[in-house]
mmCIF file of C-alpha atoms and ligand atoms in Angstrom:
data_model
loop_
_atom_site.group_PDB
_atom_site.id
_atom_site.type_symbol
_atom_site.label_atom_id
_atom_site.label_comp_id
_atom_site.label_asym_id
_atom_site.label_seq_id
_atom_site.Cartn_x
_atom_site.Cartn_y
_atom_site.Cartn_z
ATOM 1 C CA MET A 901 66.155 104.732 78.139
ATOM 2 C CA ALA A 902 67.145 104.854 81.791
ATOM 3 C CA ASP A 903 69.222 101.679 81.580
ATOM 4 C CA GLU A 904 71.296 102.808 78.616
ATOM 5 C CA PHE A 905 75.016 103.397 79.087
ATOM 6 C CA LYS A 906 78.006 104.344 76.966
ATOM 7 C CA ALA A 907 80.777 101.864 76.233
ATOM 8 C CA ILE A 908 83.956 101.625 74.199
ATOM 9 C CA LEU A 909 83.691 98.703 71.777
ATOM 10 C CA ILE A 910 86.618 97.266 69.802
ATOM 11 C CA SER A 911 85.654 95.353 66.663
ATOM 12 C CA ARG A 912 87.467 93.630 63.814
ATOM 13 C CA ASP A 913 86.408 93.380 60.180
ATOM 14 C CA GLU A 914 86.932 90.353 57.926
ATOM 15 C CA ALA A 915 90.443 91.530 57.085
ATOM 16 C CA LYS A 916 91.109 91.680 60.883
ATOM 17 C CA VAL A 917 91.385 95.468 60.769
ATOM 18 C CA GLN A 918 90.515 96.810 64.205
ATOM 19 C CA SER A 919 88.143 99.720 64.909
ATOM 20 C CA VAL A 920 87.300 101.449 68.182
ATOM 21 C CA ASP A 921 83.858 103.041 68.667
ATOM 22 C CA VAL A 922 81.860 104.610 71.465
ATOM 23 C CA VAL A 923 78.476 102.861 71.479
ATOM 24 C CA THR A 924 75.279 102.970 73.526
ATOM 25 C CA LEU A 925 74.305 99.656 75.133
ATOM 26 C CA THR A 926 71.706 98.282 77.529
ATOM 27 C CA PRO A 927 72.181 95.599 80.222
ATOM 28 C CA ASP A 928 70.795 93.018 77.739
ATOM 29 C CA ASP A 929 73.953 93.490 75.660
ATOM 30 C CA LEU A 930 76.268 92.389 78.488
ATOM 31 C CA MET A 931 77.820 88.941 78.752
ATOM 32 C CA ASP A 932 76.920 86.290 81.342
ATOM 33 C CA GLY A 933 77.687 86.862 84.989
ATOM 34 C CA ASP A 934 75.944 86.854 88.353
ATOM 35 C CA VAL A 935 76.730 90.387 89.575
ATOM 36 C CA ASP A 936 75.846 93.682 87.833
ATOM 37 C CA ILE A 937 77.998 96.660 88.765
ATOM 38 C CA ALA A 938 77.637 100.381 88.152
ATOM 39 C CA VAL A 939 81.179 101.274 87.068
ATOM 40 C CA GLU A 940 82.345 104.370 88.958
ATOM 41 C CA ALA A 941 86.038 104.368 88.138
ATOM 42 C CA THR A 942 88.525 102.578 85.936
ATOM 43 C CA THR A 943 92.061 103.142 84.691
ATOM 44 C CA VAL A 944 94.315 102.796 81.654
ATOM 45 C CA ASN A 945 97.009 100.151 82.068
ATOM 46 C CA TYR A 946 99.703 99.303 79.527
ATOM 47 C CA LYS A 947 97.655 96.216 78.623
ATOM 48 C CA ASP A 948 94.579 98.369 77.951
ATOM 49 C CA GLY A 949 96.785 100.434 75.654
ATOM 50 C CA LEU A 950 97.826 97.284 73.800
ATOM 51 C CA ALA A 951 94.167 96.216 73.468
ATOM 52 C CA ILE A 952 92.868 99.550 72.163
ATOM 53 C CA THR A 953 95.754 100.176 69.768
ATOM 54 C CA GLY A 954 95.821 96.521 68.684
ATOM 55 C CA ARG A 955 99.612 96.443 69.068
ATOM 56 C CA SER A 956 99.493 93.069 70.815
ATOM 57 C CA PRO A 957 96.848 90.341 70.771
ATOM 58 C CA VAL A 958 95.350 91.142 74.186
ATOM 59 C CA VAL A 959 91.730 90.822 72.972
ATOM 60 C CA ARG A 960 90.804 87.221 72.276
ATOM 61 C CA ARG A 961 87.035 87.521 71.699
ATOM 62 C CA TRP A 962 85.370 89.938 69.301
ATOM 63 C CA PRO A 963 83.836 92.422 69.628
ATOM 64 C CA MET A 964 85.144 93.425 73.061
ATOM 65 C CA ILE A 965 84.650 96.137 75.643
ATOM 66 C CA PRO A 966 88.240 96.672 76.853
ATOM 67 C CA GLY A 967 89.294 97.691 80.369
ATOM 68 C CA ILE A 968 90.888 95.200 82.788
ATOM 69 C CA ASP A 969 90.179 97.074 86.046
ATOM 70 C CA LEU A 970 87.110 98.628 87.628
ATOM 71 C CA ALA A 971 85.695 99.885 90.894
ATOM 72 C CA GLY A 972 82.005 100.406 91.451
ATOM 73 C CA THR A 973 78.819 99.514 93.285
ATOM 74 C CA VAL A 974 76.805 96.306 92.996
ATOM 75 C CA ILE A 975 73.345 97.034 91.612
ATOM 76 C CA ARG A 976 72.071 93.470 91.119
ATOM 77 C CA SER A 977 73.367 90.143 92.398
ATOM 78 C CA ARG A 978 72.535 86.463 92.104
ATOM 79 C CA ASN A 979 75.735 85.624 94.011
ATOM 80 C CA GLU A 980 75.264 85.144 97.755
ATOM 81 C CA ALA A 981 78.583 86.852 98.526
ATOM 82 C CA TRP A 982 77.379 90.225 97.217
ATOM 83 C CA THR A 983 74.324 92.423 97.716
ATOM 84 C CA PRO A 984 73.248 95.683 96.058
ATOM 85 C CA GLY A 985 75.166 98.612 97.516
ATOM 86 C CA ASP A 986 78.407 96.665 98.065
ATOM 87 C CA ARG A 987 81.463 98.482 96.747
ATOM 88 C CA VAL A 988 83.816 96.250 94.817
ATOM 89 C CA VAL A 989 87.057 96.119 92.848
ATOM 90 C CA LEU A 990 87.849 93.923 89.850
ATOM 91 C CA ASN A 991 91.366 93.298 88.505
ATOM 92 C CA GLY A 992 92.023 90.955 85.609
ATOM 93 C CA TRP A 993 90.518 87.461 85.326
ATOM 94 C CA GLY A 994 90.406 87.975 81.547
ATOM 95 C CA VAL A 995 87.991 90.906 81.830
ATOM 96 C CA GLY A 996 88.633 93.270 78.914
ATOM 97 C CA GLU A 997 90.285 90.351 77.063
ATOM 98 C CA VAL A 998 87.644 87.594 76.775
ATOM 99 C CA HIS A 999 84.834 89.058 78.928
ATOM 100 C CA TYR A 1000 83.295 92.536 78.475
ATOM 101 C CA GLY A 1001 85.344 94.960 80.539
ATOM 102 C CA ALA A 1002 85.504 98.205 82.405
ATOM 103 C CA TYR A 1003 85.084 100.880 79.728
ATOM 104 C CA ALA A 1004 81.293 100.947 80.078
ATOM 105 C CA GLY A 1005 78.757 102.384 82.495
ATOM 106 C CA ARG A 1006 77.886 98.886 83.597
ATOM 107 C CA ALA A 1007 79.632 95.544 83.926
ATOM 108 C CA ARG A 1008 78.250 92.040 84.493
ATOM 109 C CA LEU A 1009 80.860 89.833 86.140
ATOM 110 C CA LYS A 1010 81.286 86.638 88.151
ATOM 111 C CA GLY A 1011 81.026 87.301 91.869
ATOM 112 C CA GLU A 1012 84.106 85.210 92.619
ATOM 113 C CA TRP A 1013 86.255 87.626 90.605
ATOM 114 C CA LEU A 1014 85.436 90.551 92.899
ATOM 115 C CA VAL A 1015 87.102 91.788 96.062
ATOM 116 C CA PRO A 1016 85.651 94.369 98.453
ATOM 117 C CA LEU A 1017 86.778 97.963 97.897
ATOM 118 C CA PRO A 1018 89.186 98.525 100.822
ATOM 119 C CA GLN A 1019 87.757 101.087 103.254
ATOM 120 C CA ALA A 1020 90.945 103.103 102.931
ATOM 121 C CA PHE A 1021 90.204 103.911 99.288
ATOM 122 C CA THR A 1022 87.589 105.676 97.193
ATOM 123 C CA PRO A 1023 86.781 103.969 93.851
ATOM 124 C CA LEU A 1024 89.027 106.529 92.104
ATOM 125 C CA GLN A 1025 91.926 105.853 94.469
ATOM 126 C CA ALA A 1026 91.521 102.088 93.971
ATOM 127 C CA MET A 1027 91.768 102.693 90.230
ATOM 128 C CA ALA A 1028 94.744 105.013 90.653
ATOM 129 C CA ILE A 1029 96.302 101.820 92.025
ATOM 130 C CA GLY A 1030 94.629 99.469 89.514
ATOM 131 C CA THR A 1031 96.264 96.337 88.149
ATOM 132 C CA ALA A 1032 99.593 98.158 87.860
ATOM 133 C CA GLY A 1033 99.653 99.009 91.567
ATOM 134 C CA TYR A 1034 98.245 95.698 92.720
ATOM 135 C CA THR A 1035 100.933 93.975 90.622
ATOM 136 C CA ALA A 1036 103.616 96.164 92.210
ATOM 137 C CA MET A 1037 102.334 94.911 95.590
ATOM 138 C CA LEU A 1038 102.430 91.290 94.358
ATOM 139 C CA CYS A 1039 106.091 91.892 93.456
ATOM 140 C CA VAL A 1040 106.808 93.260 96.939
ATOM 141 C CA LEU A 1041 105.072 90.239 98.505
ATOM 142 C CA ALA A 1042 107.162 87.914 96.282
ATOM 143 C CA LEU A 1043 110.405 89.571 97.460
ATOM 144 C CA GLU A 1044 109.280 89.337 101.088
ATOM 145 C CA ARG A 1045 108.418 85.645 100.649
ATOM 146 C CA ALA A 1046 111.946 85.155 99.307
ATOM 147 C CA GLY A 1047 113.122 86.386 102.723
ATOM 148 C CA LEU A 1048 114.465 89.753 101.585
ATOM 149 C CA VAL A 1049 114.365 92.785 103.886
ATOM 150 C CA PRO A 1050 115.669 96.364 103.453
ATOM 151 C CA SER A 1051 118.745 95.763 105.623
ATOM 152 C CA HIS A 1052 120.044 93.275 102.998
ATOM 153 C CA GLY A 1053 120.806 96.036 100.475
ATOM 154 C CA PRO A 1054 119.269 98.198 97.735
ATOM 155 C CA VAL A 1055 116.344 97.276 95.492
ATOM 156 C CA ILE A 1056 116.141 98.259 91.821
ATOM 157 C CA VAL A 1057 112.841 99.163 90.130
ATOM 158 C CA THR A 1058 112.840 99.247 86.303
ATOM 159 C CA GLY A 1059 110.319 101.202 84.229
ATOM 160 C CA ALA A 1060 110.217 103.367 87.332
ATOM 161 C CA ALA A 1061 108.277 106.318 85.907
ATOM 162 C CA GLY A 1062 105.555 103.981 84.585
ATOM 163 C CA GLY A 1063 102.551 102.664 86.514
ATOM 164 C CA VAL A 1064 103.942 99.475 88.089
ATOM 165 C CA GLY A 1065 107.257 101.236 88.644
ATOM 166 C CA SER A 1066 105.836 104.322 90.363
ATOM 167 C CA VAL A 1067 103.765 102.273 92.816
ATOM 168 C CA ALA A 1068 106.696 99.912 93.436
ATOM 169 C CA VAL A 1069 109.015 102.849 94.200
ATOM 170 C CA ALA A 1070 106.501 104.394 96.626
ATOM 171 C CA LEU A 1071 105.766 101.076 98.384
ATOM 172 C CA LEU A 1072 109.382 99.953 98.730
ATOM 173 C CA ALA A 1073 110.551 103.362 99.960
ATOM 174 C CA ARG A 1074 107.781 103.439 102.562
ATOM 175 C CA LEU A 1075 108.836 99.955 103.713
ATOM 176 C CA GLY A 1076 112.363 101.236 104.311
ATOM 177 C CA TRP A 1077 114.180 100.054 101.174
ATOM 178 C CA HIS A 1078 116.959 102.034 99.474
ATOM 179 C CA VAL A 1079 115.314 102.285 96.050
ATOM 180 C CA VAL A 1080 117.305 102.604 92.812
ATOM 181 C CA ALA A 1081 114.842 103.847 90.174
ATOM 182 C CA SER A 1082 115.762 103.026 86.582
ATOM 183 C CA THR A 1083 114.158 105.316 84.013
ATOM 184 C CA GLY A 1084 114.612 106.543 80.470
ATOM 185 C CA ARG A 1085 113.093 109.885 81.487
ATOM 186 C CA PRO A 1086 115.785 111.833 83.378
ATOM 187 C CA GLN A 1087 113.372 114.775 83.527
ATOM 188 C CA GLU A 1088 111.303 112.672 85.972
ATOM 189 C CA ALA A 1089 114.133 112.401 88.538
ATOM 190 C CA ASP A 1090 112.446 114.855 90.934
ATOM 191 C CA TYR A 1091 109.125 113.053 90.510
ATOM 192 C CA LEU A 1092 110.754 109.710 91.384
ATOM 193 C CA LYS A 1093 112.628 111.192 94.358
ATOM 194 C CA GLY A 1094 109.300 112.611 95.535
ATOM 195 C CA LEU A 1095 107.935 109.048 95.513
ATOM 196 C CA GLY A 1096 110.878 107.936 97.649
ATOM 197 C CA ALA A 1097 113.617 106.892 95.200
ATOM 198 C CA ALA A 1098 117.105 107.259 96.701
ATOM 199 C CA GLU A 1099 118.995 106.976 93.370
ATOM 200 C CA ILE A 1100 118.118 107.436 89.711
ATOM 201 C CA LEU A 1101 119.704 105.136 87.115
ATOM 202 C CA ASP A 1102 119.614 105.871 83.375
ATOM 203 C CA ARG A 1103 117.810 102.904 81.832
ATOM 204 C CA ALA A 1104 120.335 102.963 78.938
ATOM 205 C CA GLU A 1105 122.786 101.370 81.422
ATOM 206 C CA LEU A 1106 120.579 98.271 81.456
ATOM 207 C CA SER A 1107 118.853 98.109 78.092
ATOM 208 C CA GLU A 1108 121.706 96.876 75.852
ATOM 209 C CA PRO A 1109 123.152 93.335 75.690
ATOM 210 C CA GLY A 1110 125.424 92.871 78.744
ATOM 211 C CA LYS A 1111 127.747 90.397 80.446
ATOM 212 C CA PRO A 1112 126.473 87.185 82.105
ATOM 213 C CA LEU A 1113 127.641 88.562 85.486
ATOM 214 C CA GLY A 1114 128.444 92.117 86.543
ATOM 215 C CA LYS A 1115 129.316 94.017 89.691
ATOM 216 C CA GLU A 1116 126.838 93.242 92.498
ATOM 217 C CA ARG A 1117 124.681 96.360 92.823
ATOM 218 C CA TRP A 1118 121.366 95.385 94.449
ATOM 219 C CA ILE A 1119 119.919 92.504 96.438
ATOM 220 C CA ALA A 1120 116.391 92.743 95.036
ATOM 221 C CA GLY A 1121 114.528 93.964 91.981
ATOM 222 C CA VAL A 1122 111.083 94.695 90.590
ATOM 223 C CA ASP A 1123 111.222 94.480 86.793
ATOM 224 C CA ALA A 1124 108.429 95.780 84.544
ATOM 225 C CA VAL A 1125 110.598 95.791 81.424
ATOM 226 C CA GLY A 1126 111.930 92.290 80.555
ATOM 227 C CA SER A 1127 114.413 91.620 77.712
ATOM 228 C CA HIS A 1128 118.034 92.863 78.108
ATOM 229 C CA THR A 1129 116.995 95.038 81.044
ATOM 230 C CA LEU A 1130 115.910 92.041 83.115
ATOM 231 C CA ALA A 1131 119.005 90.093 81.992
ATOM 232 C CA ASN A 1132 121.269 92.923 83.200
ATOM 233 C CA VAL A 1133 119.313 93.352 86.442
ATOM 234 C CA LEU A 1134 119.830 89.634 87.167
ATOM 235 C CA ALA A 1135 123.536 89.836 86.241
ATOM 236 C CA GLN A 1136 124.046 92.657 88.770
ATOM 237 C CA THR A 1137 121.980 91.166 91.617
ATOM 238 C CA SER A 1138 123.993 90.330 94.734
ATOM 239 C CA ARG A 1139 124.490 86.810 96.024
ATOM 240 C CA GLY A 1140 121.254 85.290 97.377
ATOM 241 C CA GLY A 1141 119.089 88.060 95.957
ATOM 242 C CA ALA A 1142 115.850 87.859 93.992
ATOM 243 C CA VAL A 1143 114.108 89.730 91.205
ATOM 244 C CA ALA A 1144 110.331 89.818 90.738
ATOM 245 C CA ALA A 1145 109.532 89.930 87.007
ATOM 246 C CA CYS A 1146 106.127 91.166 85.926
ATOM 247 C CA GLY A 1147 106.460 93.081 82.662
ATOM 248 C CA LEU A 1148 107.668 93.238 79.099
ATOM 249 C CA ALA A 1149 107.818 96.946 78.208
ATOM 250 C CA GLN A 1150 111.154 96.408 76.435
ATOM 251 C CA GLY A 1151 110.375 92.925 75.165
ATOM 252 C CA MET A 1152 109.071 89.443 75.857
ATOM 253 C CA ASP A 1153 112.533 87.906 75.401
ATOM 254 C CA LEU A 1154 114.971 87.174 78.206
ATOM 255 C CA PRO A 1155 118.517 86.925 76.783
ATOM 256 C CA THR A 1156 120.242 85.802 79.964
ATOM 257 C CA SER A 1157 122.448 82.890 81.074
ATOM 258 C CA VAL A 1158 122.265 80.576 84.069
ATOM 259 C CA ALA A 1159 125.263 82.380 85.636
ATOM 260 C CA PRO A 1160 123.313 84.568 88.137
ATOM 261 C CA PHE A 1161 121.300 81.530 89.255
ATOM 262 C CA ILE A 1162 124.080 78.953 89.632
ATOM 263 C CA LEU A 1163 127.010 81.194 90.623
ATOM 264 C CA ARG A 1164 125.219 83.663 92.915
ATOM 265 C CA GLY A 1165 122.052 81.807 93.927
ATOM 266 C CA VAL A 1166 119.885 84.578 92.511
ATOM 267 C CA SER A 1167 116.161 83.778 92.143
ATOM 268 C CA LEU A 1168 113.801 84.945 89.431
ATOM 269 C CA LEU A 1169 110.270 85.289 90.792
ATOM 270 C CA GLY A 1170 107.430 85.306 88.261
ATOM 271 C CA VAL A 1171 104.445 87.523 89.033
ATOM 272 C CA ASP A 1172 101.048 87.119 87.342
ATOM 273 C CA SER A 1173 98.221 89.360 88.496
ATOM 274 C CA VAL A 1174 95.529 88.201 86.056
ATOM 275 C CA MET A 1175 94.863 84.754 87.502
ATOM 276 C CA ALA A 1176 96.253 85.357 91.009
ATOM 277 C CA PRO A 1177 94.160 83.446 93.581
ATOM 278 C CA ARG A 1178 91.640 85.383 95.622
ATOM 279 C CA ALA A 1179 93.498 84.987 98.939
ATOM 280 C CA LEU A 1180 96.594 86.598 97.428
ATOM 281 C CA ARG A 1181 94.512 89.454 95.966
ATOM 282 C CA LEU A 1182 92.943 90.121 99.365
ATOM 283 C CA GLU A 1183 96.387 90.126 100.963
ATOM 284 C CA ALA A 1184 97.740 92.509 98.306
ATOM 285 C CA TRP A 1185 94.834 94.979 98.668
ATOM 286 C CA ASP A 1186 95.114 94.803 102.454
ATOM 287 C CA ARG A 1187 98.826 95.632 102.268
ATOM 288 C CA LEU A 1188 98.195 98.443 99.748
ATOM 289 C CA ALA A 1189 95.742 99.989 102.217
ATOM 290 C CA ARG A 1190 98.453 99.861 104.905
ATOM 291 C CA ASP A 1191 101.670 100.537 103.014
ATOM 292 C CA LEU A 1192 100.871 102.970 100.203
ATOM 293 C CA ASP A 1193 101.099 106.599 101.251
ATOM 294 C CA PRO A 1194 97.908 108.322 99.911
ATOM 295 C CA ALA A 1195 99.851 111.552 99.260
ATOM 296 C CA ARG A 1196 102.338 109.675 97.062
ATOM 297 C CA LEU A 1197 99.491 107.887 95.274
ATOM 298 C CA ASP A 1198 97.962 111.281 94.567
ATOM 299 C CA ALA A 1199 101.300 112.621 93.301
ATOM 300 C CA MET A 1200 101.590 109.837 90.711
ATOM 301 C CA THR A 1201 97.986 110.011 89.458
ATOM 302 C CA THR A 1202 96.444 111.875 86.526
ATOM 303 C CA ARG A 1203 92.635 111.983 86.516
ATOM 304 C CA ILE A 1204 90.784 111.794 83.204
ATOM 305 C CA GLY A 1205 87.227 111.262 81.961
ATOM 306 C CA PHE A 1206 85.692 108.526 79.792
ATOM 307 C CA ASP A 1207 86.238 110.603 76.637
ATOM 308 C CA GLU A 1208 90.024 110.620 77.151
ATOM 309 C CA ILE A 1209 90.491 106.838 77.490
ATOM 310 C CA VAL A 1210 91.297 106.103 73.835
ATOM 311 C CA GLU A 1211 93.824 108.922 73.508
ATOM 312 C CA THR A 1212 95.474 107.841 76.790
ATOM 313 C CA ALA A 1213 95.653 104.245 75.541
ATOM 314 C CA HIS A 1214 97.789 105.439 72.628
ATOM 315 C CA ALA A 1215 99.927 107.579 74.929
ATOM 316 C CA ILE A 1216 100.702 104.714 77.337
ATOM 317 C CA VAL A 1217 102.017 102.349 74.646
ATOM 318 C CA ASP A 1218 104.144 105.218 73.331
ATOM 319 C CA GLY A 1219 105.696 105.613 76.817
ATOM 320 C CA ARG A 1220 104.170 109.104 77.230
ATOM 321 C CA VAL A 1221 102.207 108.429 80.433
ATOM 322 C CA ARG A 1222 103.848 109.109 83.777
ATOM 323 C CA GLY A 1223 102.718 107.127 86.813
ATOM 324 C CA ARG A 1224 99.064 106.160 86.953
ATOM 325 C CA VAL A 1225 95.826 107.260 85.298
ATOM 326 C CA ALA A 1226 92.459 107.151 87.093
ATOM 327 C CA VAL A 1227 89.300 107.435 84.993
ATOM 328 C CA ASP A 1228 86.260 109.046 86.616
ATOM 329 C CA MET A 1229 83.239 107.353 85.000
ATOM 330 C CA ALA A 1230 80.703 109.599 86.740
HETATM 331 P P1 LIG B 1509 103.681 101.791 81.788
HETATM 332 O O1 LIG B 1509 103.653 102.047 80.342
HETATM 333 O O2 LIG B 1509 103.002 102.703 82.718
HETATM 334 O O3 LIG B 1509 105.201 101.663 82.266
HETATM 335 C C1 LIG B 1509 106.167 100.958 81.534
HETATM 336 C C2 LIG B 1509 107.483 101.679 81.708
HETATM 337 O O4 LIG B 1509 108.509 100.861 81.161
HETATM 338 C C3 LIG B 1509 107.578 102.990 80.948
HETATM 339 O O5 LIG B 1509 107.013 104.049 81.657
HETATM 340 C C4 LIG B 1509 109.081 103.138 80.815
HETATM 341 O O6 LIG B 1509 109.590 103.613 82.054
HETATM 342 C C5 LIG B 1509 109.544 101.688 80.651
HETATM 343 N N1 LIG B 1509 109.769 101.347 79.240
HETATM 344 C C6 LIG B 1509 108.901 101.485 78.204
HETATM 345 N N2 LIG B 1509 109.444 101.071 77.067
HETATM 346 C C7 LIG B 1509 110.706 100.667 77.369
HETATM 347 C C8 LIG B 1509 111.784 100.136 76.613
HETATM 348 N N3 LIG B 1509 111.675 99.950 75.294
HETATM 349 N N4 LIG B 1509 112.937 99.853 77.247
HETATM 350 C C9 LIG B 1509 113.049 100.032 78.583
HETATM 351 N N5 LIG B 1509 112.061 100.537 79.361
HETATM 352 C C10 LIG B 1509 110.909 100.835 78.757
HETATM 353 O O7 LIG B 1509 103.122 100.300 81.976
HETATM 354 P P2 LIG B 1509 102.697 99.557 83.343
HETATM 355 O O8 LIG B 1509 103.554 100.046 84.436
HETATM 356 O O9 LIG B 1509 101.233 99.592 83.477
HETATM 357 O O10 LIG B 1509 103.110 98.066 82.980
HETATM 358 C C11 LIG B 1509 104.487 97.731 82.895
HETATM 359 C C12 LIG B 1509 104.637 96.336 82.348
HETATM 360 O O11 LIG B 1509 104.138 95.393 83.276
HETATM 361 C C13 LIG B 1509 103.909 96.097 81.041
HETATM 362 O O12 LIG B 1509 104.688 95.269 80.214
HETATM 363 C C14 LIG B 1509 102.660 95.380 81.480
HETATM 364 O O13 LIG B 1509 102.112 94.592 80.466
HETATM 365 C C15 LIG B 1509 103.201 94.551 82.617
HETATM 366 N N6 LIG B 1509 102.186 94.158 83.598
HETATM 367 C C16 LIG B 1509 102.125 92.850 83.948
HETATM 368 C C17 LIG B 1509 101.250 92.417 84.889
HETATM 369 C C18 LIG B 1509 101.273 90.996 85.312
HETATM 370 O O14 LIG B 1509 100.281 90.500 85.827
HETATM 371 N N7 LIG B 1509 102.384 90.304 85.159
HETATM 372 C C19 LIG B 1509 100.276 93.332 85.483
HETATM 373 C C20 LIG B 1509 100.488 94.729 85.140
HETATM 374 C C21 LIG B 1509 101.406 95.103 84.199
HETATM 375 P P3 LIG B 1509 110.620 104.855 82.132
HETATM 376 O O15 LIG B 1509 109.978 105.946 81.351
HETATM 377 O O16 LIG B 1509 110.745 105.130 83.577
HETATM 378 O O17 LIG B 1509 111.889 104.367 81.492
#
């Protein structure tokens, strides 16, 4: 049938054992929404890896088509904001968690979740950015709102060779920051310098339990790692600095003390991309179009096809993916 499309479907049996299958669906199988989209590109984020491998309870409705990000073209709309032919981007809003997601030829979504595909990007480039890159931009915006500028001192990026980290390094370097890139993959030093990192820090220096306060080493931070790493980043942030926290690659815990906050006036800035309001999303995508060097985006991106999504999902939770992955759904 002409309307049929392939999708990845995650299911659970009565014993809550998870299975992942490639299935053929029709538009009638999709969930409620007022805009139908032909999915042209998607990506594999850490969260998609958690959903497909079942390592964390990302999926909260069963069965589920995973995939939290997509770019594509509107093919049907009952929402006055969108008409067929419009090119759109979707990040988050629970898509791929509680609403059928991106790993399908078609998606049916709520129009208010969508933003226009920036003219600067093709669908594949937008997905090379994806939630990871848009979150990196939200972190940069949070640091800017805290009043921090490159002349104040260095910025540290943790999980630097990962998706959020790679985009954060490229953005901050382009904006003039002296970027300290923390990574557990010393073999990626040249890669990170190519993205604009000025210094490479072995993540082992940050990942073990540390002191409540340490030597002041940076004025700002983008942390994708959490746990002891974030605690040590805070303990080594200079007076009046701020750290944007968005991730938990090391752990959900935060074994810190109030010392950095009350003795150095350091701020911890929480960043959530999933439910970020539309105005902030538009601002972030607008800034990505201006501030992300397309050559550096290209350098951090691996392109794959639909058939490689599941394998890549396993690789990303094992820390084997460098930078970003863009999935060509064509
Ligand atoms: P990636 O897997 O691409 O990157 C994570 C990086 O963290 C790895 O590449 C690695 O970097 C580092 N890392 C992994 N395990 C450990 C560990 N045990 N200890 C220290 N460092 C570690 O994931 P993403 O960049 O896509 O996402 C990063 C985090 O941000 C995830 O936790 C994700 O869930 C979260 N996130 C949150 C969002 C939000 O809205 N708040 C949105 C997007 C992502 P290296 O090899 O350089 O050491």
